[in-house]
Structure formats: structure tokens, C-alpha cells
Coordinates of C-alpha atoms in Angstrom, one line a residue:
M1 CA -2.7 51.8 -58.2
K2 CA 0.3 53.6 -56.7
L3 CA -0.3 55.8 -53.6
R4 CA 1.8 58.9 -52.8
Y5 CA 1.9 57.8 -49.2
I6 CA 4.8 55.4 -48.9
I7 CA 6.8 53.8 -46.1
P8 CA 10.4 54.1 -47.1
M9 CA 13.2 52.7 -45.1
F10 CA 14.5 54.8 -42.3
M11 CA 17.3 56.9 -43.8
A12 CA 15.4 57.6 -47.0
A13 CA 12.4 58.7 -44.9
V14 CA 14.5 61.2 -43.1
A15 CA 15.9 62.6 -46.3
L16 CA 12.5 62.8 -48.1
L17 CA 10.1 63.5 -45.3
V18 CA 8.6 66.5 -47.0
S19 CA 7.2 64.4 -49.9
C20 CA 6.3 61.0 -48.5
S21 CA 3.8 59.8 -46.0
D22 CA 2.9 56.3 -44.7
D23 CA 1.3 54.1 -47.3
D24 CA 2.0 53.0 -50.8
D25 CA -1.2 51.6 -52.2
K26 CA -3.7 54.1 -53.6
S27 CA -6.4 51.4 -53.4
T28 CA -6.5 52.3 -49.6
L29 CA -8.2 55.6 -50.4
S30 CA -11.7 55.3 -48.9
D31 CA -13.5 57.7 -51.3
I32 CA -12.0 57.3 -54.7
Q33 CA -10.6 54.1 -56.4
V34 CA -9.2 53.7 -59.9
S35 CA -8.6 50.7 -62.0
Q36 CA -5.1 51.8 -62.8
S37 CA -2.9 54.8 -62.0
V38 CA -0.6 54.7 -65.0
V39 CA -2.1 55.3 -68.5
S40 CA 0.2 54.7 -71.5
L41 CA -1.0 56.1 -74.8
P42 CA 0.7 55.1 -78.1
A43 CA 2.8 57.8 -79.7
G44 CA 2.1 56.5 -83.2
E45 CA 4.1 55.0 -86.0
D46 CA 5.6 56.6 -89.1
T47 CA 2.7 55.1 -91.1
D48 CA 0.0 56.7 -89.0
P49 CA -1.4 59.9 -90.5
E50 CA -0.8 63.1 -88.8
G51 CA -3.6 63.9 -86.3
T52 CA -4.3 60.3 -85.5
V53 CA -6.0 60.1 -82.1
F54 CA -5.1 57.4 -79.6
K55 CA -7.4 56.5 -76.7
K56 CA -7.1 54.6 -73.4
E57 CA -9.8 54.0 -70.8
I58 CA -9.8 53.4 -67.0
T59 CA -12.6 53.0 -64.5
I60 CA -13.0 55.1 -61.4
T61 CA -15.4 54.7 -58.5
A62 CA -16.2 57.7 -56.3
D63 CA -18.1 58.1 -53.0
G64 CA -18.9 61.7 -53.7
D65 CA -18.4 64.6 -56.2
W66 CA -15.1 64.2 -58.0
Q67 CA -13.0 66.2 -60.5
F68 CA -9.6 66.3 -62.2
K69 CA -7.6 69.3 -61.2
A70 CA -8.0 71.4 -64.3
E71 CA -4.6 73.1 -64.3
D72 CA -2.9 69.6 -64.4
I73 CA -4.4 68.7 -67.8
P74 CA -2.0 69.8 -70.6
A75 CA -3.2 71.0 -73.9
W76 CA -2.1 67.8 -75.7
L77 CA -4.4 65.6 -73.6
T78 CA -8.2 65.4 -73.5
V79 CA -9.9 63.8 -70.4
T80 CA -13.6 62.8 -70.7
P81 CA -15.4 63.2 -68.4
A82 CA -13.3 65.5 -66.2
K83 CA -15.8 65.7 -63.2
G84 CA -18.9 64.0 -61.9
S85 CA -20.8 62.9 -58.8
A86 CA -20.8 59.7 -56.8
G87 CA -20.7 56.5 -58.8
Q88 CA -18.7 54.5 -61.3
Y89 CA -17.4 56.1 -64.5
T90 CA -15.3 55.2 -67.5
I91 CA -12.7 57.8 -68.1
V92 CA -11.3 58.3 -71.7
F93 CA -7.9 59.8 -72.2
Q94 CA -7.1 61.0 -75.8
A95 CA -4.0 62.4 -77.5
V96 CA -2.9 62.8 -81.0
K97 CA 0.2 61.3 -82.6
T98 CA 3.5 62.7 -81.4
T99 CA 7.2 62.3 -82.2
E100 CA 8.3 63.4 -78.7
S101 CA 7.7 61.6 -75.5
R102 CA 5.5 63.5 -73.0
A103 CA 3.9 62.9 -69.7
A104 CA 1.2 64.4 -67.5
Y105 CA 0.6 64.0 -63.8
L106 CA -3.1 64.4 -63.1
K107 CA -4.7 64.8 -59.6
L108 CA -8.2 63.2 -59.2
Q109 CA -9.9 64.8 -56.2
C110 CA -12.9 63.5 -54.1
N111 CA -14.0 64.5 -50.6
G112 CA -10.6 66.0 -49.8
Q113 CA -8.7 62.9 -51.0
E114 CA -6.3 63.0 -54.0
Q115 CA -5.4 60.2 -56.3
E116 CA -2.6 60.8 -58.8
I117 CA -2.8 59.3 -62.4
N118 CA 0.2 59.4 -64.6
V119 CA -0.5 59.7 -68.4
Q120 CA 2.3 59.2 -70.8
Q121 CA 3.1 59.0 -74.5
I122 CA 6.5 57.4 -75.2
A123 CA 7.8 58.1 -78.7
K124 CA 10.3 55.9 -80.5
K125 CA 13.4 55.3 -78.5
V126 CA 16.5 57.3 -79.2
D127 CA 19.9 56.9 -77.5
I128 CA 19.8 58.8 -74.3
P129 CA 23.2 59.8 -72.7
L130 CA 23.9 58.7 -69.2
S131 CA 23.3 61.3 -66.6
T132 CA 24.3 61.5 -62.9
C133 CA 21.8 61.9 -60.1
A134 CA 23.0 65.5 -59.7
Q135 CA 22.3 66.2 -63.4
V136 CA 18.8 64.7 -63.0
A137 CA 18.2 66.9 -59.9
A138 CA 19.2 70.0 -61.9
G139 CA 17.2 68.9 -65.0
E140 CA 13.7 69.7 -66.2
D141 CA 10.4 68.0 -65.6
G142 CA 9.0 65.8 -68.3
K143 CA 12.4 65.1 -69.9
T144 CA 13.5 61.5 -70.0
Y145 CA 16.9 60.7 -68.3
R146 CA 19.1 57.7 -68.1
V147 CA 21.0 57.2 -64.9
K148 CA 23.1 54.4 -63.3
G149 CA 23.5 53.9 -59.6
T150 CA 23.1 51.6 -56.6
V151 CA 19.8 50.5 -55.1
K152 CA 19.9 52.1 -51.7
S153 CA 16.6 50.9 -50.4
I154 CA 13.2 49.6 -51.7
A155 CA 10.0 51.2 -50.5
N156 CA 7.5 49.2 -52.4
T157 CA 7.9 45.8 -54.2
T158 CA 4.5 45.9 -56.0
Y159 CA 5.0 48.9 -58.2
G160 CA 8.8 49.2 -57.8
N161 CA 9.4 52.4 -55.7
W162 CA 13.0 52.6 -54.6
Y163 CA 16.0 54.9 -54.1
L164 CA 19.0 55.0 -56.6
V165 CA 22.2 56.6 -55.5
D166 CA 25.5 57.4 -57.1
E167 CA 28.5 59.4 -56.1
T168 CA 26.7 62.7 -56.9
G169 CA 23.4 62.2 -55.0
E170 CA 20.1 60.3 -55.0
V171 CA 17.0 60.0 -57.2
Y172 CA 13.7 58.4 -56.1
I173 CA 12.4 55.8 -58.6
Y174 CA 8.6 56.0 -58.6
G175 CA 7.3 53.0 -60.5
T176 CA 9.3 50.4 -62.4
L177 CA 8.0 48.8 -65.6
D178 CA 8.7 45.1 -66.2
K179 CA 10.0 43.5 -69.4
N180 CA 6.5 43.8 -70.9
G181 CA 6.3 47.5 -70.2
T182 CA 3.7 47.1 -67.4
E183 CA 3.8 47.9 -63.7
K184 CA 2.8 45.7 -60.7
N185 CA 5.5 43.1 -61.4
F186 CA 8.6 44.6 -59.9
L187 CA 9.6 41.3 -58.2
S188 CA 10.0 39.6 -61.6
L189 CA 13.0 41.9 -62.3
G190 CA 15.0 40.4 -59.3
I191 CA 16.3 43.8 -58.3
G192 CA 17.7 43.9 -54.7
V193 CA 19.3 46.4 -52.4
G194 CA 23.0 46.9 -53.4
D195 CA 22.4 46.0 -57.1
I196 CA 23.9 48.5 -59.7
V197 CA 21.0 49.4 -62.0
T198 CA 20.7 51.5 -65.1
V199 CA 17.2 53.0 -65.7
E200 CA 15.6 55.6 -67.8
G201 CA 12.3 57.5 -67.4
P202 CA 10.7 61.0 -67.3
R203 CA 11.8 63.4 -64.5
K204 CA 9.3 64.9 -62.0
D205 CA 9.8 67.2 -59.1
Y206 CA 7.2 66.1 -56.5
N207 CA 7.1 68.7 -53.7
G208 CA 10.9 68.9 -53.7
T209 CA 11.5 65.1 -54.2
I210 CA 13.3 64.5 -57.6
E211 CA 11.8 61.4 -59.2
L212 CA 12.1 59.3 -62.3
V213 CA 8.6 58.0 -63.0
N214 CA 7.7 54.5 -64.3
V215 CA 11.2 53.8 -65.4
T216 CA 12.4 51.2 -67.9
V217 CA 15.3 49.0 -66.6
I218 CA 18.2 49.0 -69.1
A219 CA 20.7 46.9 -67.1
I220 CA 21.1 45.2 -63.7
E221 CA 24.5 44.3 -62.2
K222 CA 23.8 42.0 -59.2
S223 CA 25.5 43.0 -56.0
L224 CA 28.1 40.7 -54.4
L225 CA 26.6 41.4 -51.0
A226 CA 23.0 40.9 -49.7
V227 CA 21.3 40.8 -46.3
D228 CA 19.8 37.3 -45.9
A229 CA 18.3 37.4 -42.4
L230 CA 18.1 39.0 -39.0
D231 CA 17.4 36.8 -36.0
I232 CA 15.0 39.4 -34.4
E233 CA 11.3 39.5 -35.4
N234 CA 10.2 42.4 -37.7
N235 CA 13.7 43.9 -37.3
T236 CA 12.7 45.0 -33.8
I237 CA 14.6 44.6 -30.6
A238 CA 13.1 44.8 -27.1
K239 CA 13.4 47.9 -25.1
T240 CA 15.6 46.0 -22.6
G241 CA 18.3 45.6 -25.3
G242 CA 20.5 42.6 -26.0
D243 CA 22.3 40.9 -28.8
F244 CA 21.2 40.0 -32.4
H245 CA 22.8 38.7 -35.5
V246 CA 22.7 39.6 -39.2
T247 CA 23.5 37.0 -41.8
L248 CA 24.7 38.1 -45.3
S249 CA 25.6 36.5 -48.6
N250 CA 29.1 37.9 -49.3
K251 CA 30.9 37.1 -52.6
G252 CA 33.3 40.0 -52.2
N253 CA 36.5 40.6 -50.3
G254 CA 36.1 41.3 -46.6
L255 CA 33.3 43.1 -44.8
D256 CA 33.0 46.6 -43.3
V257 CA 30.0 47.7 -41.1
K258 CA 28.8 51.2 -40.7
I259 CA 26.2 52.3 -38.2
S260 CA 24.2 55.5 -38.6
E261 CA 25.5 58.4 -36.5
D262 CA 22.4 58.8 -34.4
A263 CA 22.7 55.2 -33.2
K264 CA 26.4 54.9 -32.4
D265 CA 25.8 55.5 -28.7
W266 CA 23.5 52.5 -28.2
L267 CA 24.2 50.1 -31.0
F268 CA 27.6 48.3 -31.3
V269 CA 29.3 45.6 -33.4
T270 CA 30.7 42.9 -31.2
G271 CA 31.8 40.3 -33.8
I272 CA 32.2 39.5 -37.5
N273 CA 32.5 36.0 -38.7
I274 CA 33.3 35.3 -42.4
S275 CA 32.9 31.7 -43.6
G276 CA 33.1 31.1 -47.4
E277 CA 30.3 33.2 -49.0
T278 CA 28.4 33.6 -45.7
S279 CA 29.1 36.5 -43.2
T280 CA 27.6 36.8 -39.8
V281 CA 27.7 40.1 -37.8
T282 CA 26.9 40.2 -34.1
F283 CA 25.4 43.4 -32.6
K284 CA 24.8 44.6 -29.1
T285 CA 22.1 47.1 -28.1
L286 CA 21.8 49.0 -24.8
P287 CA 18.4 49.3 -22.9
N288 CA 16.1 52.0 -24.1
T289 CA 14.8 54.5 -21.6
G290 CA 13.0 56.8 -24.0
A291 CA 11.0 56.9 -27.3
A292 CA 11.3 54.3 -30.0
R293 CA 14.6 54.7 -31.9
K294 CA 15.9 53.4 -35.3
A295 CA 19.2 52.7 -36.8
T296 CA 20.4 52.1 -40.3
I297 CA 23.3 49.6 -40.8
T298 CA 25.3 49.6 -44.0
F299 CA 27.5 46.7 -45.0
V300 CA 30.4 47.1 -47.5
T301 CA 32.5 44.7 -49.4
T302 CA 34.8 45.1 -52.4
S303 CA 35.9 43.3 -55.6
G304 CA 38.8 44.9 -57.3
A305 CA 38.1 48.6 -57.5
K306 CA 34.4 48.2 -57.1
E307 CA 32.5 48.6 -53.9
Y308 CA 29.3 46.9 -53.1
T309 CA 26.9 47.7 -50.3
A310 CA 23.9 46.3 -48.5
E311 CA 21.6 48.0 -46.0
T312 CA 19.2 47.1 -43.3
S313 CA 17.4 48.9 -40.5
I314 CA 16.3 48.0 -37.0
T315 CA 13.9 49.6 -34.5
Q316 CA 14.2 49.4 -30.7
E317 CA 10.9 49.5 -28.8
A318 CA 10.1 52.5 -26.7
D319 CA 10.2 52.5 -23.0
V320 CA 6.5 53.5 -22.7
L321 CA 4.1 52.8 -19.9
P322 CA 1.1 50.6 -21.0
H323 CA -2.4 51.9 -21.5
G324 CA -3.9 53.0 -18.2
E325 CA -0.5 53.4 -16.6
N326 CA 0.5 56.2 -18.9
P327 CA -0.9 59.7 -18.1
D328 CA -1.0 60.5 -21.8
D329 CA -3.0 57.3 -22.5
P330 CA -5.4 56.9 -19.6
F331 CA -8.2 54.4 -19.1
T332 CA -11.8 55.3 -19.9
V333 CA -13.9 55.0 -16.8
A334 CA -15.4 51.8 -18.1
E335 CA -11.9 50.4 -18.5
A336 CA -10.9 51.5 -15.0
I337 CA -14.0 49.8 -13.6
A338 CA -13.1 46.6 -15.4
K339 CA -9.6 46.8 -14.0
C340 CA -11.0 47.3 -10.5
K341 CA -13.0 44.1 -10.8
A342 CA -10.0 42.2 -12.1
I343 CA -7.8 43.5 -9.2
G344 CA -10.3 42.8 -6.4
N345 CA -10.5 44.2 -2.9
T346 CA -6.7 44.6 -2.4
T347 CA -4.7 47.1 -4.5
D348 CA -2.1 45.6 -6.8
G349 CA 0.2 48.5 -6.0
V350 CA 0.2 49.9 -9.6
I351 CA -0.5 53.6 -10.2
Y352 CA -3.3 54.0 -12.8
Y353 CA -4.8 57.0 -14.7
A354 CA -8.4 57.3 -15.9
K355 CA -10.2 60.1 -17.7
G356 CA -13.8 61.0 -17.1
T357 CA -16.4 63.7 -16.2
I358 CA -17.3 64.5 -12.6
S359 CA -20.9 63.2 -12.3
S360 CA -21.5 64.0 -8.6
I361 CA -19.6 65.4 -5.6
K362 CA -20.2 63.9 -2.2
E363 CA -17.8 66.2 -0.2
V364 CA -14.9 68.6 -0.6
S365 CA -13.2 69.0 2.7
T366 CA -11.1 72.0 3.3
Q367 CA -10.3 70.7 6.8
Y368 CA -8.6 67.6 5.5
G369 CA -7.8 68.9 2.0
N370 CA -9.4 66.1 0.1
A371 CA -12.6 65.3 -1.8
N372 CA -15.0 62.4 -2.5
F373 CA -16.6 62.4 -5.9
N374 CA -17.7 60.2 -8.8
I375 CA -16.6 60.2 -12.4
S376 CA -18.1 58.6 -15.5
D377 CA -17.7 58.5 -19.2
D378 CA -21.0 60.2 -19.9
G379 CA -21.3 62.5 -17.0
T380 CA -24.0 60.5 -15.2
D381 CA -23.8 58.5 -12.0
E382 CA -24.7 55.3 -13.9
N383 CA -21.5 53.2 -14.2
A384 CA -19.5 55.7 -12.2
L385 CA -16.1 55.3 -10.5
V386 CA -15.6 56.6 -7.0
C387 CA -12.6 58.9 -6.3
Y388 CA -12.1 58.4 -2.6
R389 CA -10.2 61.1 -0.6
S390 CA -8.6 62.6 -3.7
L391 CA -6.2 65.5 -3.5
F392 CA -6.3 68.4 -6.0
L393 CA -3.9 69.2 -8.9
N394 CA -0.2 68.5 -8.3
N395 CA -1.1 66.2 -5.4
E396 CA -1.9 69.3 -3.3
K397 CA -4.7 69.7 -0.8
F398 CA -8.0 71.3 -1.6
T399 CA -8.4 74.8 -0.3
S400 CA -11.8 75.6 -1.6
E401 CA -15.0 73.7 -2.3
D402 CA -15.4 75.4 -5.7
Q403 CA -12.1 74.1 -7.1
I404 CA -14.1 71.3 -8.8
G405 CA -17.7 71.0 -10.1
V406 CA -20.1 68.6 -11.7
G407 CA -19.3 68.5 -15.4
D408 CA -15.6 69.1 -15.0
E409 CA -13.4 66.8 -17.1
V410 CA -10.6 65.2 -15.1
V411 CA -7.8 62.7 -15.3
I412 CA -7.4 60.9 -12.0
C413 CA -4.2 59.3 -10.8
G414 CA -4.1 56.7 -8.1
K415 CA -4.4 53.0 -7.1
L416 CA -7.5 51.0 -8.1
I417 CA -9.5 48.5 -6.0
N418 CA -12.9 46.9 -6.0
Y419 CA -13.9 47.8 -2.5
K420 CA -16.2 45.3 -0.8
K421 CA -18.4 45.9 2.2
D422 CA -21.5 44.0 3.2
D423 CA -21.6 42.1 -0.1
K424 CA -21.6 45.5 -1.9
E425 CA -18.8 46.1 -4.4
T426 CA -17.6 49.7 -5.2
P427 CA -15.0 50.2 -8.0
E428 CA -12.9 53.1 -6.8
F429 CA -9.6 55.0 -6.8
S430 CA -8.4 54.6 -3.3
G431 CA -4.8 55.2 -2.3
N432 CA -2.5 58.1 -3.3
V433 CA -5.4 59.6 -5.3
Y434 CA -5.1 63.1 -6.9
I435 CA -6.4 65.0 -9.9
Y436 CA -3.7 64.8 -12.6
K437 CA -5.5 67.1 -15.1
L438 CA -8.6 69.3 -14.8
K439 CA -10.7 71.0 -17.5
K440 CA -13.5 73.1 -16.0
A441 CA -17.0 72.7 -17.4
S442 CA -18.3 75.5 -19.5
N443 CA -21.9 76.7 -20.0
E444 CA -20.9 78.4 -23.3
P445 CA -22.7 77.2 -26.5
G446 CA -20.9 74.1 -27.8
S447 CA -19.8 73.0 -24.4
K448 CA -20.7 69.6 -22.8
A449 CA -23.2 71.3 -20.6
K450 CA -24.8 73.2 -23.5
P451 CA -24.2 71.4 -26.8
F452 CA -24.7 73.3 -30.1
T453 CA -27.9 72.6 -31.9
P454 CA -27.3 71.6 -35.5
A455 CA -28.3 75.1 -36.6
E456 CA -25.9 76.7 -34.1
A457 CA -23.1 74.3 -35.2
N458 CA -23.6 75.3 -38.8
A459 CA -23.5 79.0 -38.0
F460 CA -20.4 78.5 -35.9
C461 CA -18.6 76.5 -38.6
M462 CA -19.3 79.2 -41.2
T463 CA -17.0 81.5 -39.2
L464 CA -14.1 79.1 -39.3
T465 CA -11.1 79.2 -41.6
G466 CA -9.8 75.7 -40.6
A467 CA -10.5 73.0 -38.0
T468 CA -10.9 74.0 -34.4
T469 CA -8.2 73.1 -31.9
E470 CA -10.7 72.6 -29.1
D471 CA -13.5 70.0 -28.9
Y472 CA -17.1 71.1 -29.2
Y473 CA -20.4 69.3 -28.6
V474 CA -23.3 69.1 -31.0
K475 CA -26.7 67.5 -30.1
G476 CA -29.3 66.2 -32.5
K477 CA -31.3 63.3 -33.9
I478 CA -30.0 61.2 -36.8
V479 CA -31.8 62.1 -40.1
K480 CA -30.0 59.8 -42.4
Y481 CA -26.6 58.1 -43.0
A482 CA -24.5 59.4 -45.9
N483 CA -23.7 57.2 -48.8
N484 CA -22.0 54.0 -47.5
G485 CA -21.6 55.8 -44.2
E486 CA -22.9 53.3 -41.7
F487 CA -20.6 52.1 -38.9
G488 CA -18.5 49.2 -40.0
T489 CA -15.2 47.5 -39.2
K490 CA -13.5 48.6 -42.4
Y491 CA -12.8 52.2 -41.3
G492 CA -14.4 52.1 -37.8
N493 CA -16.3 55.4 -38.4
A494 CA -19.5 56.7 -39.8
S495 CA -21.0 59.7 -41.6
F496 CA -24.5 61.0 -41.1
Y497 CA -26.7 64.0 -40.8
I498 CA -28.5 65.3 -37.6
S499 CA -31.2 67.8 -37.0
A500 CA -32.9 69.1 -33.9
D501 CA -36.0 67.0 -34.4
G502 CA -34.7 64.3 -36.7
Q503 CA -36.7 65.6 -39.7
E504 CA -35.1 66.0 -43.1
S505 CA -37.0 69.2 -43.6
S506 CA -35.2 70.8 -40.6
E507 CA -31.7 72.4 -40.7
Q508 CA -29.1 69.6 -40.7
F509 CA -25.5 69.3 -39.6
Y510 CA -23.1 66.9 -41.3
V511 CA -21.3 64.5 -38.9
Y512 CA -18.4 63.4 -41.1
R513 CA -16.4 60.2 -40.4
T514 CA -17.0 60.2 -36.6
Y515 CA -15.8 57.4 -34.3
Y516 CA -18.0 55.3 -32.0
L517 CA -18.8 55.6 -28.3
G518 CA -15.7 56.0 -26.1
N519 CA -13.8 57.6 -29.0
K520 CA -12.9 54.2 -30.4
K521 CA -13.2 52.7 -33.8
Y522 CA -16.2 50.5 -34.4
D523 CA -14.5 47.1 -34.3
N524 CA -17.2 44.6 -33.4
E525 CA -20.1 43.6 -35.7
N526 CA -22.1 42.9 -32.5
D527 CA -21.9 46.5 -31.3
P528 CA -25.2 48.2 -31.9
K529 CA -25.4 50.9 -34.5
P530 CA -27.3 54.1 -33.9
A531 CA -30.5 54.2 -36.0
V532 CA -32.2 57.0 -37.8
G533 CA -34.2 59.0 -35.2
D534 CA -31.8 58.2 -32.4
E535 CA -30.5 61.2 -30.4
V536 CA -26.8 61.6 -30.2
V537 CA -24.3 64.1 -28.8
I538 CA -21.1 64.4 -30.9
C539 CA -17.9 65.6 -29.3
G540 CA -14.9 66.7 -31.4
K541 CA -13.3 69.2 -33.7
L542 CA -15.4 71.2 -36.1
T543 CA -14.5 72.6 -39.5
L544 CA -15.8 74.3 -42.7
Y545 CA -15.1 72.1 -45.8
V546 CA -14.7 74.4 -48.8
K547 CA -14.8 73.1 -52.4
G548 CA -15.1 75.7 -55.0
D549 CA -18.1 77.8 -54.1
D550 CA -19.6 75.1 -51.9
K551 CA -19.1 75.3 -48.1
T552 CA -20.0 72.5 -45.8
P553 CA -20.0 72.8 -42.0
E554 CA -19.0 69.4 -40.6
T555 CA -16.9 67.5 -38.0
Q556 CA -13.3 67.1 -38.8
Q557 CA -12.6 63.7 -40.3
N558 CA -11.7 61.1 -37.6
E559 CA -11.5 63.9 -35.0
S560 CA -14.9 63.4 -33.4
Y561 CA -16.9 60.6 -31.7
I562 CA -20.3 59.8 -30.3
Y563 CA -20.1 61.1 -26.7
S564 CA -23.6 59.9 -25.8
W565 CA -26.5 58.1 -27.5
N566 CA -30.1 58.4 -26.5

């Protein structure tokens, strides 16, 4: 099955960002799976009586209520059934004999996820005139076009999703049929970047991206130039920079190298060696002091009046501080304690960050301008980390005792040690310690100090028009897990219902796809799983899921976690 979430090569991604995301296999959808995403119905032969009905079946498996988007089903196509509940179904597509090719793009919806199914009837072939990419772009949906151009980049080699360019523009090829008229065998065609290919297929405008869908390949003219290898792993160079080489098969005359404009200030060609039909290009990259960056490199050779191209892309690693040393990626308190024990009684000199809740305050000294307090992951003094002589925000002195309080959420910056005295060990921040971030505790309903009850959470969600931007807390006992909703390593989350007393007869709140303790994915089969009847506090964003006339208060998918358990 083809997924509308693809990972195109860099330049194509920039050009088509509005229509493409980051996966290309619809089988990765968690709540809805289909046996195939392309359905080809016969158009009929001359000998078939008028009104002959043709049928094709597929199988779908849904984890919840599902339906085909009604407005997508054209008058010539019948879909049975068109909706249902959780389970496995056989879907029948029917259409009568036709003398004109036609196509429909159906959206199958389940639990907010959307699977596209392409249904087509291809009538007897007629000679189709050659169009340019610009003419396809200005054309009409559903009409079949034939176009010739160069393969710019290949996004998916299973279904054959790639970019075709000519002198007038670019068209995205979404699905390529093999010689037998089936998909999932793109590699058998031997198409590569730089090849000149002629294809034909129906046009579709997908959110501004002009596509030819499930094309038939008419002709392939192999390129005289191809990238064989890069001597850097995964096309990625270290943040420190350095040299790398690209080896190409080159049957043309000469070689030109073009670097994308956004990379010309840090990526350079330092040498080109041509030996027979093998060319080697040497590049130099400067050190990176910022975010990860990418470059597209285009190679060009000629043969007579024809020009052949090949393309590759590289990524340079970001200059990002590691987890725990990055203020935007702080340790949990548990991780900071583990780091203290690994460091020992003498600081390693590294500045660390840890996020937690103030569980107790020993002293706030306005005389010296510092404070001694504990932080923990769950707001209790069990498994707490000592913050010793910490300064306030911006590394400034405390001026008032009420500047911090128990329950406040903080990110602490400083050096870590495992302080030892009289055989007692105390993990602590000690040395250049200050509060990097502070979020004052609230006693409002839905706060950490006063979590919503399930009934209060339901009432609050009913006032929403989208997901909250702030985190809220909801407390209750697990009534039951949703279908296939237990914690597992596949998705690392779980879905379940909670009520105030754990009884199914009480008002329940739906905890949808929440993460595990510590806001991490469940990734260890030995981690204990909360059981029915256990009391949990959920922290995260809340929303109101609307489907038709049904409204479901719930946590936003993958935007919540179990803050505490029993």
C-alpha cells in the first residue's frame, strides 16, 4: 500500500513541502490497513454487453469505526460496504463497462487517520500525444497524459514514486506499474536517476502537487551518468567537516559539478579525476556550528547535443549539545541521579541541565541570595536530587523567599556530583547552580496540585475547539484498555479509560495513545504495565475529537504521558 507520507530527496522536498510528509508505506498506519491501495477494474471488451458490471475486492482491517469519505465516491463507482466498525472487512468495488478511462481517489478514514485508495478503469489504449510537464500542470484531473523527461530523484523504490523533469517544469510520478501492469515491482524496470523516461497516466492535483498516478512506462533511455558511491556513511558528514569522495559511472564527455545555492558557502569541489568511464569528485566541507544542513549536488555530462545529469544529496550533522547538556533537552531527575553516580564525588566540569518538580525546600537565603531545595520527577522527596546553593533565574541572587515553592516545575543548570560524607551518598547539583527555567505551581483545576477528575476533564474538553497548548493533569483509576491498546514496543503508547473510582458505571475519560512514565515510549517488555484498577495521573494536552455528530473528550495523541502511577 502506498502512503501519502514520503521522504523525497532534499530539493524535491523543498519544492513540494506542502503535499508530502515523512513516510511512504501506508502499512505503517496504526489504525487502518488495506490489502492493496490500487484497484484496477476492467473497462470491458467490445463483445461485453452494455451495462456489464465488473467487480474487484480488497480486505481492510480497522481498529475503530471507519468510513469512505462520501464525496470522493463518483457516480460511476459503487463501494460496498462504505463504512463499519472495528474489525476485518471485504470491500467490493463495482463499475459498469466504459469506453473512457476514469479514476477515483478515495479516502478511507479511521480514528483520525486517512488511507488513500486509487480505483481506476483503463479503457482500450489510444495514441496519446506527448505533453510537456507545463502542459500537464495546466491540464485537468482524471485525464491521461503522456510525458517525457529526466528522472530527477526517486522517493520510493517499492511503488515507484519519483520526480520527472523537462525544460518546462516538474511532475511527481506517484506509483509506477511494471510490465505486467502491477505495482510493487519498480526495481524490475531498472529506472535510475538521470534516465530519460516516457510515461503515461492520469493526472491528479494533490494539495497543489501535480501528479501522474500509477503510470505505465513507455520508453526508458538509460543515462550515460550515474552516482555509484559516496565514501561517507548514510551520505552524512560529521559536524567537524572534512573531505569526501563521490564515484560516478560516466560514459559521456567531461563532467561538470553544480552545488545547490544554499550550500556554496560550506561545500566545495577540490578535485575531479576522470579515468575511462569512471569519474571521482573530491569535496571539502567546513565545520558546522549550527543546525543540521543539507546540500544537493548535480553532476552533468554531455554526448553530442544531449545533456545527462545525476544527482545526490548529503547531510552535515548539527552542532548540538548532547542530551542532558542541552537546555532544550534536559535530563529527567532519574537520569541526573544516574549521571551523579557515574561521575562520583568530584565534578567532571561539565554543565548539565535537569527538569523536575520542587519536592521540598530546606532554605531560601536572602542574605546570601541562594537556596537549598530538592527536585524529583514525581514531586515527592523519594528519589530526589539536591540543588545546593542554587541561584535564581538568569543566575541572579534570590531576593525573596516566595520566589520558589513546592510544586514549581524547574529546569536546573549546574555541575553534578555524588557527594559523599560519612558513608552517605547524596546526588546533587553543586557548583555554578541556578534555575534556568521556572513554571510556578498552580492550584487551578487541571494543575499538578489539583488534577482534573475524569468528569471535570470531560467537561473542560467539551469547551475546546482544538488541542490545548498547555499541559493539564487528570487523575483516575483505569477502567479498561481500549482495543489493542495495552502498552507495547510497537508504538510505545497505550489507550485506556479512567474513572474516579475505577468502575465502568462511573463517568469515564478517554486517555488516547499516551506515553509511559517519564514521557518516554514503552520500549522494554520487562517494564511493568499499569493494570485495571491502578490509579494514574496523566499529564499532557487535551482535545475534543469530533467525528460527525460524535464528540469524544480525550488526550491528544502522543502528547501526554503517565505522570504518576499508584
